Structures are given as C-alpha cells and as structure tokens.
PDB file of C-alpha atoms and ligand atoms in Angstrom:
ATOM      1  CA  UNK A 285     168.613  94.611  98.733  1.00  0.00           C
ATOM      2  CA  UNK A 286     169.011  90.871  98.020  1.00  0.00           C
ATOM      3  CA  UNK A 287     166.797  87.656  99.114  1.00  0.00           C
ATOM      4  CA  UNK A 288     168.599  86.306 102.822  1.00  0.00           C
ATOM      5  CA  UNK A 289     168.469  82.752 100.364  1.00  0.00           C
ATOM      6  CA  UNK A 290     169.600  83.227  96.740  1.00  0.00           C
ATOM      7  CA  UNK A 291     171.318  86.146  94.827  1.00  0.00           C
ATOM      8  CA  UNK A 292     167.922  87.493  93.502  1.00  0.00           C
ATOM      9  CA  UNK A 293     166.006  90.633  94.039  1.00  0.00           C
ATOM     10  CA  UNK A 294     164.354  90.940  97.488  1.00  0.00           C
ATOM     11  CA  UNK A 295     160.312  91.442  96.880  1.00  0.00           C
ATOM     12  CA  UNK A 296     159.562  92.084 100.379  1.00  0.00           C
ATOM     13  CA  UNK A 297     161.649  93.241 103.657  1.00  0.00           C
ATOM     14  CA  UNK A 298     160.062  91.210 106.634  1.00  0.00           C
ATOM     15  CA  UNK A 299     160.251  92.926 110.152  1.00  0.00           C
ATOM     16  CA  UNK A 300     159.791  90.374 112.455  1.00  0.00           C
ATOM     17  CA  UNK A 301     161.530  88.163 111.923  1.00  0.00           C
ATOM     18  CA  UNK A 302     163.990  90.978 110.023  1.00  0.00           C
ATOM     19  CA  UNK A 303     164.868  89.599 106.667  1.00  0.00           C
ATOM     20  CA  UNK A 304     164.499  90.341 102.717  1.00  0.00           C
ATOM     21  CA  UNK A 305     163.159  87.725 100.646  1.00  0.00           C
ATOM     22  CA  UNK A 306     163.073  87.130  97.163  1.00  0.00           C
ATOM     23  CA  UNK A 307     159.092  86.089  95.642  1.00  0.00           C
ATOM     24  CA  UNK A 308     160.001  82.146  95.614  1.00  0.00           C
ATOM     25  CA  UNK A 309     161.425  82.460  99.035  1.00  0.00           C
ATOM     26  CA  UNK A 310     158.505  84.625 100.613  1.00  0.00           C
ATOM     27  CA  UNK A 311     156.004  81.971  99.446  1.00  0.00           C
ATOM     28  CA  UNK A 312     158.137  79.237 100.317  1.00  0.00           C
ATOM     29  CA  UNK A 313     158.311  80.875 104.380  1.00  0.00           C
ATOM     30  CA  UNK A 314     154.738  81.727 104.231  1.00  0.00           C
ATOM     31  CA  UNK A 315     153.504  78.276 103.121  1.00  0.00           C
ATOM     32  CA  UNK A 316     155.591  76.973 105.718  1.00  0.00           C
ATOM     33  CA  UNK A 317     154.121  79.341 108.386  1.00  0.00           C
ATOM     34  CA  UNK A 318     150.566  77.719 107.253  1.00  0.00           C
ATOM     35  CA  UNK A 319     152.059  74.411 107.402  1.00  0.00           C
ATOM     36  CA  UNK A 320     153.500  75.057 111.156  1.00  0.00           C
ATOM     37  CA  UNK A 321     150.429  76.411 112.483  1.00  0.00           C
ATOM     38  CA  UNK A 322     148.083  73.439 111.638  1.00  0.00           C
ATOM     39  CA  UNK A 323     150.420  71.477 112.913  1.00  0.00           C
ATOM     40  CA  UNK A 324     150.799  73.585 116.089  1.00  0.00           C
ATOM     41  CA  UNK A 325     147.329  74.274 116.911  1.00  0.00           C
ATOM     42  CA  UNK A 326     146.314  70.524 115.111  1.00  0.00           C
ATOM     43  CA  UNK A 327     143.920  72.347 113.099  1.00  0.00           C
ATOM     44  CA  UNK A 328     143.304  70.177 110.327  1.00  0.00           C
ATOM     45  CA  UNK A 329     143.861  66.228 109.837  1.00  0.00           C
ATOM     46  CA  UNK A 330     145.098  65.361 106.275  1.00  0.00           C
ATOM     47  CA  UNK A 331     141.914  63.184 105.301  1.00  0.00           C
ATOM     48  CA  UNK A 332     139.339  65.899 106.559  1.00  0.00           C
ATOM     49  CA  UNK A 333     137.342  67.528 103.846  1.00  0.00           C
ATOM     50  CA  UNK A 334     137.710  71.155 104.905  1.00  0.00           C
ATOM     51  CA  UNK A 335     134.992  74.014 103.582  1.00  0.00           C
ATOM     52  CA  UNK A 336     136.929  77.356 102.825  1.00  0.00           C
ATOM     53  CA  UNK A 337     134.454  80.545 103.171  1.00  0.00           C
ATOM     54  CA  UNK A 338     135.203  83.113 100.595  1.00  0.00           C
ATOM     55  CA  UNK A 339     134.296  86.516 100.998  1.00  0.00           C
ATOM     56  CA  UNK A 340     136.020  87.592  97.444  1.00  0.00           C
ATOM     57  CA  UNK A 341     138.994  89.323  99.734  1.00  0.00           C
ATOM     58  CA  UNK A 342     142.218  88.601 100.024  1.00  0.00           C
ATOM     59  CA  UNK A 343     142.111  86.697 103.401  1.00  0.00           C
ATOM     60  CA  UNK A 344     140.129  83.784 102.454  1.00  0.00           C
ATOM     61  CA  UNK A 345     141.517  83.509  98.968  1.00  0.00           C
ATOM     62  CA  UNK A 346     144.669  82.894 100.307  1.00  0.00           C
ATOM     63  CA  UNK A 347     143.582  80.462 102.513  1.00  0.00           C
ATOM     64  CA  UNK A 348     141.847  78.969  99.761  1.00  0.00           C
ATOM     65  CA  UNK A 349     144.427  78.969  97.528  1.00  0.00           C
ATOM     66  CA  UNK A 350     147.325  77.905 100.607  1.00  0.00           C
ATOM     67  CA  UNK A 351     145.469  74.947 101.895  1.00  0.00           C
ATOM     68  CA  UNK A 352     144.666  73.453  98.021  1.00  0.00           C
ATOM     69  CA  UNK A 353     148.652  73.789  97.208  1.00  0.00           C
ATOM     70  CA  UNK A 354     149.027  71.901 100.924  1.00  0.00           C
ATOM     71  CA  UNK A 355     147.085  69.390  99.676  1.00  0.00           C
ATOM     72  CA  UNK A 356     143.914  69.996 101.561  1.00  0.00           C
ATOM     73  CA  UNK A 357     140.645  68.753 100.337  1.00  0.00           C
ATOM     74  CA  UNK A 358     138.574  72.074  99.861  1.00  0.00           C
ATOM     75  CA  UNK A 359     135.604  73.366  98.564  1.00  0.00           C
ATOM     76  CA  UNK A 360     134.464  77.102  99.345  1.00  0.00           C
ATOM     77  CA  UNK A 361     131.175  78.478  99.982  1.00  0.00           C
ATOM     78  CA  UNK A 362     130.505  82.325  99.130  1.00  0.00           C
ATOM     79  CA  UNK A 363     127.892  83.969 101.166  1.00  0.00           C
ATOM     80  CA  UNK A 364     126.104  86.911  98.900  1.00  0.00           C
ATOM     81  CA  UNK A 365     125.235  89.443 101.422  1.00  0.00           C
ATOM     82  CA  UNK A 366     123.058  91.434  99.081  1.00  0.00           C
ATOM     83  CA  UNK A 367     124.742  94.809 100.034  1.00  0.00           C
ATOM     84  CA  UNK A 368     124.256  96.363  96.766  1.00  0.00           C
ATOM     85  CA  UNK A 369     127.058  96.667  94.091  1.00  0.00           C
ATOM     86  CA  UNK A 370     129.499  95.393  96.969  1.00  0.00           C
ATOM     87  CA  UNK A 371     128.355  92.356  97.192  1.00  0.00           C
ATOM     88  CA  UNK A 372     128.045  91.990  93.149  1.00  0.00           C
ATOM     89  CA  UNK A 373     131.584  92.345  92.942  1.00  0.00           C
ATOM     90  CA  UNK A 374     132.707  90.112  95.975  1.00  0.00           C
ATOM     91  CA  UNK A 375     130.837  87.226  94.567  1.00  0.00           C
ATOM     92  CA  UNK A 376     132.153  88.122  90.611  1.00  0.00           C
ATOM     93  CA  UNK A 377     135.838  88.061  93.086  1.00  0.00           C
ATOM     94  CA  UNK A 378     134.935  84.745  94.784  1.00  0.00           C
ATOM     95  CA  UNK A 379     133.929  82.785  91.255  1.00  0.00           C
ATOM     96  CA  UNK A 380     137.069  83.878  89.597  1.00  0.00           C
ATOM     97  CA  UNK A 381     139.317  83.074  92.523  1.00  0.00           C
ATOM     98  CA  UNK A 382     137.713  79.678  92.997  1.00  0.00           C
ATOM     99  CA  UNK A 383     137.651  79.205  88.792  1.00  0.00           C
ATOM    100  CA  UNK A 384     141.271  79.862  88.707  1.00  0.00           C
ATOM    101  CA  UNK A 385     142.111  77.488  91.785  1.00  0.00           C
ATOM    102  CA  UNK A 386     140.042  74.561  90.119  1.00  0.00           C
ATOM    103  CA  UNK A 387     137.810  74.095  93.360  1.00  0.00           C
ATOM    104  CA  UNK A 388     133.909  73.922  94.009  1.00  0.00           C
ATOM    105  CA  UNK A 389     132.593  76.812  94.883  1.00  0.00           C
ATOM    106  CA  UNK A 390     128.980  76.841  96.652  1.00  0.00           C
ATOM    107  CA  UNK A 391     126.809  80.174  96.660  1.00  0.00           C
ATOM    108  CA  UNK A 392     124.357  81.412  98.846  1.00  0.00           C
ATOM    109  CA  UNK A 393     122.593  84.434  98.579  1.00  0.00           C
ATOM    110  CA  UNK A 394     120.832  86.172 101.461  1.00  0.00           C
ATOM    111  CA  UNK A 395     118.379  88.503  99.261  1.00  0.00           C
ATOM    112  CA  UNK A 396     117.185  85.183  97.474  1.00  0.00           C
ATOM    113  CA  UNK A 397     116.528  83.478 100.820  1.00  0.00           C
ATOM    114  CA  UNK A 398     114.609  86.227 102.762  1.00  0.00           C
ATOM    115  CA  UNK A 399     113.922  88.732  99.889  1.00  0.00           C
ATOM    116  CA  UNK A 400     115.929  91.439 101.519  1.00  0.00           C
ATOM    117  CA  UNK A 401     119.701  92.402 102.096  1.00  0.00           C
ATOM    118  CA  UNK A 402     122.090  92.888 104.954  1.00  0.00           C
ATOM    119  CA  UNK A 403     121.582  95.886 106.160  1.00  0.00           C
ATOM    120  CA  UNK A 404     117.792  96.517 104.537  1.00  0.00           C
ATOM    121  CA  UNK A 405     116.211  94.756 107.710  1.00  0.00           C
ATOM    122  CA  UNK A 406     114.321  96.947 109.940  1.00  0.00           C
ATOM    123  CA  UNK A 407     115.548  96.135 113.118  1.00  0.00           C
ATOM    124  CA  UNK A 408     117.387  97.900 116.512  1.00  0.00           C
ATOM    125  CA  UNK A 409     120.063  95.126 116.196  1.00  0.00           C
ATOM    126  CA  UNK A 410     123.464  96.544 114.735  1.00  0.00           C
ATOM    127  CA  UNK A 411     123.814  95.759 111.217  1.00  0.00           C
ATOM    128  CA  UNK A 412     127.124  94.005 111.810  1.00  0.00           C
ATOM    129  CA  UNK A 413     125.864  92.184 114.961  1.00  0.00           C
ATOM    130  CA  UNK A 414     122.931  90.822 112.335  1.00  0.00           C
ATOM    131  CA  UNK A 415     125.511  89.980 109.968  1.00  0.00           C
ATOM    132  CA  UNK A 416     127.806  88.392 111.614  1.00  0.00           C
ATOM    133  CA  UNK A 417     124.930  85.837 113.032  1.00  0.00           C
ATOM    134  CA  UNK A 418     123.959  85.346 109.879  1.00  0.00           C
ATOM    135  CA  UNK A 419     127.135  84.104 108.335  1.00  0.00           C
ATOM    136  CA  UNK A 420     128.168  82.100 110.891  1.00  0.00           C
ATOM    137  CA  UNK A 421     125.237  80.383 111.126  1.00  0.00           C
ATOM    138  CA  UNK A 422     125.007  79.988 107.540  1.00  0.00           C
ATOM    139  CA  UNK A 423     128.709  78.502 106.996  1.00  0.00           C
ATOM    140  CA  UNK A 424     128.147  76.043 109.783  1.00  0.00           C
ATOM    141  CA  UNK A 425     124.603  74.820 108.868  1.00  0.00           C
ATOM    142  CA  UNK A 426     126.196  74.629 105.121  1.00  0.00           C
ATOM    143  CA  UNK A 427     129.268  72.768 106.611  1.00  0.00           C
ATOM    144  CA  UNK A 428     127.066  70.155 108.762  1.00  0.00           C
ATOM    145  CA  UNK A 429     124.596  69.745 106.271  1.00  0.00           C
ATOM    146  CA  UNK A 430     127.217  68.675 104.133  1.00  0.00           C
ATOM    147  CA  UNK A 431     129.318  66.269 106.552  1.00  0.00           C
ATOM    148  CA  UNK A 432     132.411  68.660 106.170  1.00  0.00           C
ATOM    149  CA  UNK A 433     135.240  68.082 109.180  1.00  0.00           C
ATOM    150  CA  UNK A 434     135.946  71.792 109.541  1.00  0.00           C
ATOM    151  CA  UNK A 435     135.250  75.627 108.268  1.00  0.00           C
ATOM    152  CA  UNK A 436     138.179  77.599 107.401  1.00  0.00           C
ATOM    153  CA  UNK A 437     138.110  81.069 107.733  1.00  0.00           C
ATOM    154  CA  UNK A 438     140.977  83.832 106.394  1.00  0.00           C
ATOM    155  CA  UNK A 439     141.041  85.499 109.864  1.00  0.00           C
ATOM    156  CA  UNK A 440     144.792  86.956 110.181  1.00  0.00           C
ATOM    157  CA  UNK A 441     147.016  87.995 113.180  1.00  0.00           C
ATOM    158  CA  UNK A 442     145.698  91.245 112.764  1.00  0.00           C
ATOM    159  CA  UNK A 443     142.289  90.535 112.493  1.00  0.00           C
ATOM    160  CA  UNK A 444     143.119  88.340 116.102  1.00  0.00           C
ATOM    161  CA  UNK A 445     145.390  91.009 117.429  1.00  0.00           C
ATOM    162  CA  UNK A 446     142.852  94.018 116.957  1.00  0.00           C
ATOM    163  CA  UNK A 447     139.980  91.671 118.527  1.00  0.00           C
ATOM    164  CA  UNK A 448     141.466  90.462 121.823  1.00  0.00           C
ATOM    165  CA  UNK A 449     142.782  93.955 121.627  1.00  0.00           C
ATOM    166  CA  UNK A 450     139.169  95.214 121.344  1.00  0.00           C
ATOM    167  CA  UNK A 451     137.815  92.726 123.765  1.00  0.00           C
ATOM    168  CA  UNK A 452     140.390  93.460 126.910  1.00  0.00           C
ATOM    169  CA  UNK A 453     139.596  97.471 126.077  1.00  0.00           C
ATOM    170  CA  UNK A 454     135.691  96.491 126.895  1.00  0.00           C
ATOM    171  CA  UNK A 455     136.499  93.982 129.265  1.00  0.00           C
ATOM    172  CA  UNK A 456     134.526  91.159 127.377  1.00  0.00           C
ATOM    173  CA  UNK A 457     136.023  87.695 129.463  1.00  0.00           C
ATOM    174  CA  UNK A 458     133.698  86.016 127.456  1.00  0.00           C
ATOM    175  CA  UNK A 459     135.136  86.675 124.101  1.00  0.00           C
ATOM    176  CA  UNK A 460     138.700  85.804 125.817  1.00  0.00           C
ATOM    177  CA  UNK A 461     137.672  82.462 126.856  1.00  0.00           C
ATOM    178  CA  UNK A 462     136.875  81.400 123.629  1.00  0.00           C
ATOM    179  CA  UNK A 463     139.230  82.771 120.779  1.00  0.00           C
ATOM    180  CA  UNK A 464     142.449  80.982 119.119  1.00  0.00           C
ATOM    181  CA  UNK A 465     142.888  79.707 115.974  1.00  0.00           C
ATOM    182  CA  UNK A 466     140.769  76.204 116.649  1.00  0.00           C
ATOM    183  CA  UNK A 467     137.342  76.002 117.654  1.00  0.00           C
ATOM    184  CA  UNK A 468     136.672  72.164 118.141  1.00  0.00           C
ATOM    185  CA  UNK A 469     133.590  70.898 116.721  1.00  0.00           C
ATOM    186  CA  UNK A 470     130.886  69.837 118.732  1.00  0.00           C
ATOM    187  CA  UNK A 471     127.242  67.998 118.512  1.00  0.00           C
ATOM    188  CA  UNK A 472     125.969  70.199 115.356  1.00  0.00           C
ATOM    189  CA  UNK A 473     128.644  72.786 115.803  1.00  0.00           C
ATOM    190  CA  UNK A 474     131.299  72.118 112.519  1.00  0.00           C
ATOM    191  CA  UNK A 475     135.105  72.497 113.689  1.00  0.00           C
ATOM    192  CA  UNK A 476     136.160  75.865 112.672  1.00  0.00           C
ATOM    193  CA  UNK A 477     139.493  76.681 112.125  1.00  0.00           C
ATOM    194  CA  UNK A 478     142.110  80.148 110.806  1.00  0.00           C
ATOM    195  CA  UNK A 479     145.016  78.984 109.300  1.00  0.00           C
ATOM    196  CA  UNK A 480     146.528  82.500 108.439  1.00  0.00           C
ATOM    197  CA  UNK A 481     146.350  83.164 112.444  1.00  0.00           C
ATOM    198  CA  UNK A 482     150.181  84.072 112.603  1.00  0.00           C
ATOM    199  CA  UNK A 483     150.555  85.845 109.271  1.00  0.00           C
ATOM    200  CA  UNK A 484     150.142  89.543 109.272  1.00  0.00           C
ATOM    201  CA  UNK A 485     147.711  91.599 107.058  1.00  0.00           C
ATOM    202  CA  UNK A 486     151.297  92.929 105.204  1.00  0.00           C
ATOM    203  CA  UNK A 487     152.225  89.220 104.914  1.00  0.00           C
ATOM    204  CA  UNK A 488     148.687  88.067 103.297  1.00  0.00           C
ATOM    205  CA  UNK A 489     148.734  91.086 100.678  1.00  0.00           C
ATOM    206  CA  UNK A 490     152.111  90.554  99.323  1.00  0.00           C
ATOM    207  CA  UNK A 491     151.181  86.505  99.213  1.00  0.00           C
ATOM    208  CA  UNK A 492     148.254  87.653  97.342  1.00  0.00           C
ATOM    209  CA  UNK A 493     150.378  89.558  94.782  1.00  0.00           C
ATOM    210  CA  UNK A 494     153.238  87.178  94.447  1.00  0.00           C
ATOM    211  CA  UNK A 495     150.747  84.110  93.429  1.00  0.00           C
ATOM    212  CA  UNK A 496     148.727  86.445  91.132  1.00  0.00           C
ATOM    213  CA  UNK A 497     145.473  86.493  93.143  1.00  0.00           C
ATOM    214  CA  UNK A 498     142.917  89.113  92.404  1.00  0.00           C
ATOM    215  CA  UNK A 499     140.419  90.138  95.150  1.00  0.00           C
ATOM    216  CA  UNK A 500     138.364  92.522  96.256  1.00  0.00           C
ATOM    217  CA  UNK A 501     139.944  95.624  97.726  1.00  0.00           C
ATOM    218  CA  UNK A 502     137.084  97.507  98.804  1.00  0.00           C
ATOM    219  CA  UNK A 503     135.967  97.614 102.339  1.00  0.00           C
ATOM    220  CA  UNK A 504     132.328  96.829 103.270  1.00  0.00           C
ATOM    221  CA  UNK A 505     130.624  99.807 103.084  1.00  0.00           C
ATOM    222  CA  UNK A 506     128.838  99.005 106.948  1.00  0.00           C
ATOM    223  CA  UNK A 507     132.609  98.809 108.190  1.00  0.00           C
ATOM    224  CA  UNK A 508     133.512 102.586 107.825  1.00  0.00           C
ATOM    225  CA  UNK A 509     134.153 103.859 111.268  1.00  0.00           C
ATOM    226  CA  UNK A 510     134.222 100.537 112.948  1.00  0.00           C
ATOM    227  CA  UNK A 511     136.323 100.858 116.025  1.00  0.00           C
ATOM    228  CA  UNK A 512     138.325  97.292 115.082  1.00  0.00           C
ATOM    229  CA  UNK A 513     140.033  99.071 112.148  1.00  0.00           C
ATOM    230  CA  UNK A 514     140.682 101.922 115.088  1.00  0.00           C
ATOM    231  CA  UNK A 515     142.474  99.181 117.199  1.00  0.00           C
ATOM    232  CA  UNK A 516     144.038  97.618 114.399  1.00  0.00           C
ATOM    233  CA  UNK A 517     145.494 101.112 113.679  1.00  0.00           C
ATOM    234  CA  UNK A 518     147.303 101.335 117.050  1.00  0.00           C
ATOM    235  CA  UNK A 519     148.622  97.465 116.973  1.00  0.00           C
ATOM    236  CA  UNK A 520     150.312  98.886 113.737  1.00  0.00           C
ATOM    237  CA  UNK A 521     151.885 102.058 115.268  1.00  0.00           C
ATOM    238  CA  UNK A 522     153.106  99.820 117.978  1.00  0.00           C
ATOM    239  CA  UNK A 523     154.357  97.121 115.531  1.00  0.00           C
ATOM    240  CA  UNK A 524     156.335 100.034 113.532  1.00  0.00           C
ATOM    241  CA  UNK A 525     158.273 100.780 116.739  1.00  0.00           C
ATOM    242  CA  UNK A 526     158.390  97.228 118.063  1.00  0.00           C
ATOM    243  CA  UNK A 527     158.146  94.882 115.329  1.00  0.00           C
ATOM    244  CA  UNK A 528     156.993  91.565 117.135  1.00  0.00           C
ATOM    245  CA  UNK A 529     154.556  93.044 118.874  1.00  0.00           C
ATOM    246  CA  UNK A 530     151.471  91.954 117.334  1.00  0.00           C
ATOM    247  CA  UNK A 531     152.643  88.049 117.595  1.00  0.00           C
ATOM    248  CA  UNK A 532     153.787  88.171 121.073  1.00  0.00           C
ATOM    249  CA  UNK A 533     150.764  90.162 122.599  1.00  0.00           C
ATOM    250  CA  UNK A 534     148.792  87.122 120.791  1.00  0.00           C
ATOM    251  CA  UNK A 535     150.923  84.457 121.804  1.00  0.00           C
ATOM    252  CA  UNK A 536     150.853  85.364 125.627  1.00  0.00           C
ATOM    253  CA  UNK A 537     146.885  85.722 125.376  1.00  0.00           C
ATOM    254  CA  UNK A 538     147.103  82.169 123.766  1.00  0.00           C
ATOM    255  CA  UNK A 539     149.102  81.306 126.878  1.00  0.00           C
ATOM    256  CA  UNK A 540     147.006  83.423 129.619  1.00  0.00           C
ATOM    257  CA  UNK A 541     143.570  82.177 128.041  1.00  0.00           C
ATOM    258  CA  UNK A 542     142.623  79.822 130.528  1.00  0.00           C
ATOM    259  CA  UNK A 543     142.614  82.566 132.885  1.00  0.00           C
ATOM    260  CA  UNK A 544     139.632  83.579 131.690  1.00  0.00           C
ATOM    261  CA  UNK A 545     138.107  79.979 131.655  1.00  0.00           C
ATOM    262  CA  UNK A 546     136.069  80.844 134.643  1.00  0.00           C
ATOM    263  CA  UNK A 547     133.747  83.359 132.355  1.00  0.00           C
ATOM    264  CA  UNK A 548     132.347  80.799 130.591  1.00  0.00           C
ATOM    265  CA  UNK A 549     129.084  80.780 131.272  1.00  0.00           C
ATOM    266  CA  UNK A 550     127.967  76.716 130.874  1.00  0.00           C
ATOM    267  CA  UNK A 551     125.076  77.581 129.205  1.00  0.00           C
ATOM    268  CA  UNK A 552     122.490  74.321 128.575  1.00  0.00           C
ATOM    269  CA  UNK A 553     121.275  74.196 124.343  1.00  0.00           C
ATOM    270  CA  UNK A 554     118.329  72.506 123.924  1.00  0.00           C
ATOM    271  CA  UNK A 555     117.324  72.274 119.990  1.00  0.00           C
ATOM    272  CA  UNK A 556     115.784  75.003 117.884  1.00  0.00           C
ATOM    273  CA  UNK A 557     112.368  74.116 117.130  1.00  0.00           C
ATOM    274  CA  UNK A 558     112.775  75.004 113.871  1.00  0.00           C
ATOM    275  CA  UNK A 559     115.981  73.661 112.081  1.00  0.00           C
ATOM    276  CA  UNK A 560     117.231  71.579 114.595  1.00  0.00           C
ATOM    277  CA  UNK A 561     120.517  73.091 115.191  1.00  0.00           C
ATOM    278  CA  UNK A 562     121.877  74.385 118.594  1.00  0.00           C
ATOM    279  CA  UNK A 563     119.674  76.812 120.488  1.00  0.00           C
ATOM    280  CA  UNK A 564     119.199  78.533 123.862  1.00  0.00           C
ATOM    281  CA  UNK A 565     115.410  79.291 124.230  1.00  0.00           C
ATOM    282  CA  UNK A 566     113.171  77.269 121.711  1.00  0.00           C
ATOM    283  CA  UNK A 567     114.226  78.862 118.942  1.00  0.00           C
ATOM    284  CA  UNK A 568     118.033  79.638 117.722  1.00  0.00           C
ATOM    285  CA  UNK A 569     118.905  83.459 117.148  1.00  0.00           C
ATOM    286  CA  UNK A 570     118.932  82.924 113.559  1.00  0.00           C
ATOM    287  CA  UNK A 571     115.675  81.385 113.048  1.00  0.00           C
ATOM    288  CA  UNK A 572     114.074  84.252 115.241  1.00  0.00           C
ATOM    289  CA  UNK A 573     116.175  86.886 113.626  1.00  0.00           C
ATOM    290  CA  UNK A 574     114.708  85.630 110.135  1.00  0.00           C
ATOM    291  CA  UNK A 575     111.515  84.953 111.337  1.00  0.00           C
ATOM    292  CA  UNK A 576     111.902  81.482 110.088  1.00  0.00           C
ATOM    293  CA  UNK A 577     109.124  78.711 110.619  1.00  0.00           C
ATOM    294  CA  UNK A 578     111.101  76.474 108.311  1.00  0.00           C
ATOM    295  CA  UNK A 579     114.275  75.416 108.434  1.00  0.00           C
ATOM    296  CA  UNK A 580     116.700  76.341 105.912  1.00  0.00           C
ATOM    297  CA  UNK A 581     118.443  72.695 103.747  1.00  0.00           C
ATOM    298  CA  UNK A 582     121.779  73.510 102.442  1.00  0.00           C
ATOM    299  CA  UNK A 583     122.584  69.899 101.127  1.00  0.00           C
ATOM    300  CA  UNK A 584     123.920  70.128  97.819  1.00  0.00           C
ATOM    301  CA  UNK A 585     121.952  68.185  95.227  1.00  0.00           C
TER     302      UNK A 585
HETATM  303 FE1  LIG B 742     128.837  92.444 107.727  1.00  0.00          FE
HETATM  304 FE2  LIG B 742     130.000  94.424 106.640  1.00  0.00          FE
HETATM  305 FE3  LIG B 742     129.553  94.224 108.881  1.00  0.00          FE
HETATM  306 FE4  LIG B 742     131.132  93.051 107.658  1.00  0.00          FE
HETATM  307  S1  LIG B 742     131.188  95.165 108.031  1.00  0.00           S
HETATM  308  S2  LIG B 742     130.071  92.197 109.701  1.00  0.00           S
HETATM  309  S3  LIG B 742     130.558  92.283 106.101  1.00  0.00           S
HETATM  310  S4  LIG B 742     127.601  94.521 107.446  1.00  0.00           S
HETATM  311 ZN1  LIG B 743     165.210  84.146  97.363  1.00  0.00          ZN
HETATM  312 ZN1  LIG B 744     117.051  77.400 114.032  1.00  0.00          ZN
END
C-alpha cells in the first residue's frame, strides 16, 4: 500500500483515523499530535524548563525526543530502582538515549540512597505501591529542588485508558476525580504533564522505530500479572473490533470528570517535619516509609 500523502510505500496502517502513512508522514503526524495535545490541554509554555522522567523504555524516550524536537528546554531524570539486572539495563538505555539526544541526564539510584532496592524492603505494602510512591516523590522533589517548571512523563493513551477502566471497575472515585493530561502545580508540587496522552502504544512503538530510538523492551519483573495489563488486553480487543474505542473512552471521561469532583476530599496538608514537603501527618509518606530523619536534597551541584 502507498502513503496517503505521497508516493512512498506505507510504513504503518493507522486504524483511527484509518490511513496508510510512509515513515516521514507518520512522524509528522505523530509530532503534530503531540503539539496539539500540548496546546489543547495547555500543558507547557515555550519558555518553561521541563524535566522528563526517563525509564529507559520507549514511552519516556519518545517523550524526550519529541519535546526536544518541538524546541522545549528539557533535561532528563532517570531513577534507578535497584531491581537487579533489569535496573542496570534500564539505566544503560536511558544513558544512551540522552547521549544521542544531546540532553543532560541526572540519575538517582535508590540503592545508593537507602542501601536497598525496590523489592528488597520488608514491608506489608505491595511492591508497586511503594515503588510508585518513591518515584513520584523523587521526581517531584528533584524538579522542585532544581526549579523546573514541569515534570513530563511518558504515559500514553493505552496507559490512561486502562487506568481509567480499572478505576471504574474498582469505583475508585478519588482517582477518577483527578486523572488527566495535566496535574497543575501547587505549592511544592510541580506541574505534571503527559504529552503522549492521545497517542496509542502501537503508535509510540512505531515512532521509536522510525526515529531510531533504542529502548529497553523488558517489563519490570514485578509487573507480571498486574491487572492493568489485563485491562489493556480487553481494551485492545475492543479497539480491534471498534477502532477509536480508547480515545473516545478517554475523551468521554475527560468530559464527565467533573461528576467525580465531589469525591475529592479536601485534605489539609501540612509540612513534613523532615523534608518540608506537603504531608498529611507530621511526616510525609515517603520519609516515613523510608524511615528518614534527614531530608534528601537533590539540588544539582
Ligand atoms: Fe515499580 Fe516495577 Fe511495579 Fe512498575 S512494575 S511500579 S517499576 S515495581
Ligand atoms: Zn508519505
Ligand atoms: Zn518528608
């Protein structure tokens, strides 16, 4: 098949909107879509300093690549989770990706901070729960300590659709009240944005291939059996039968999101006595989970 816009051979068949595109026109389509997402949801201003959290995987690498191409001032942060060989490989990919892009990369290693990696802590808390808490705290604190205006993550349409789907299945109305492509900054919480919000995983993989981005394909060993993967499978089956299912589901949610607003508890946040970041009790959940008595400072020297 030929590209819809030129004589070249098709590189990809898009299902929604239905069309065949060559490599060049697919890349243009993809970048245009990221640009439109940024404009439509007012994610970033051109002068903002953006910290992209790169895991070594495809989504964050593509996020960094496209933001740089669109002219944003980006730097990257990799959090090495200390999950054996998986984390070693992830870091190596992040290093290579940033080198190729020519952007500064900062690395924070959990094992160096706490002497233990994710999965090595004796706790009743599920691994992914404290891993998520740790990552969120570190990228926010890192951005805050270094004066970044925004943190960009690589969440794509499939991630968002499956997360909303799972939140509905569990009637987690607290989550449903605040998901979306942007979480505005407030006080010591730096703004969080998701530039790939409207692009499918399949499109992200194709873009990485077209632009020669190498990435870590392996899943985290702790992700096995995660229910979000099952939700993704179900959504993929539906998308196959009815192209557009995912984007219409997510856009419909954004239109109806205000229905869940009432569920947002107005929690009075104080300051963590250790690190000074927002906290519900006297210590924030990060400092109390890791048993910290001294704040971590991520200021770049
Ligand atoms: Fe962390 Fe791995 Fe769980 Fe993801 S799957 S939250 S990286 S432990
Ligand atoms: Zn073309
Ligand atoms: Zn704290």
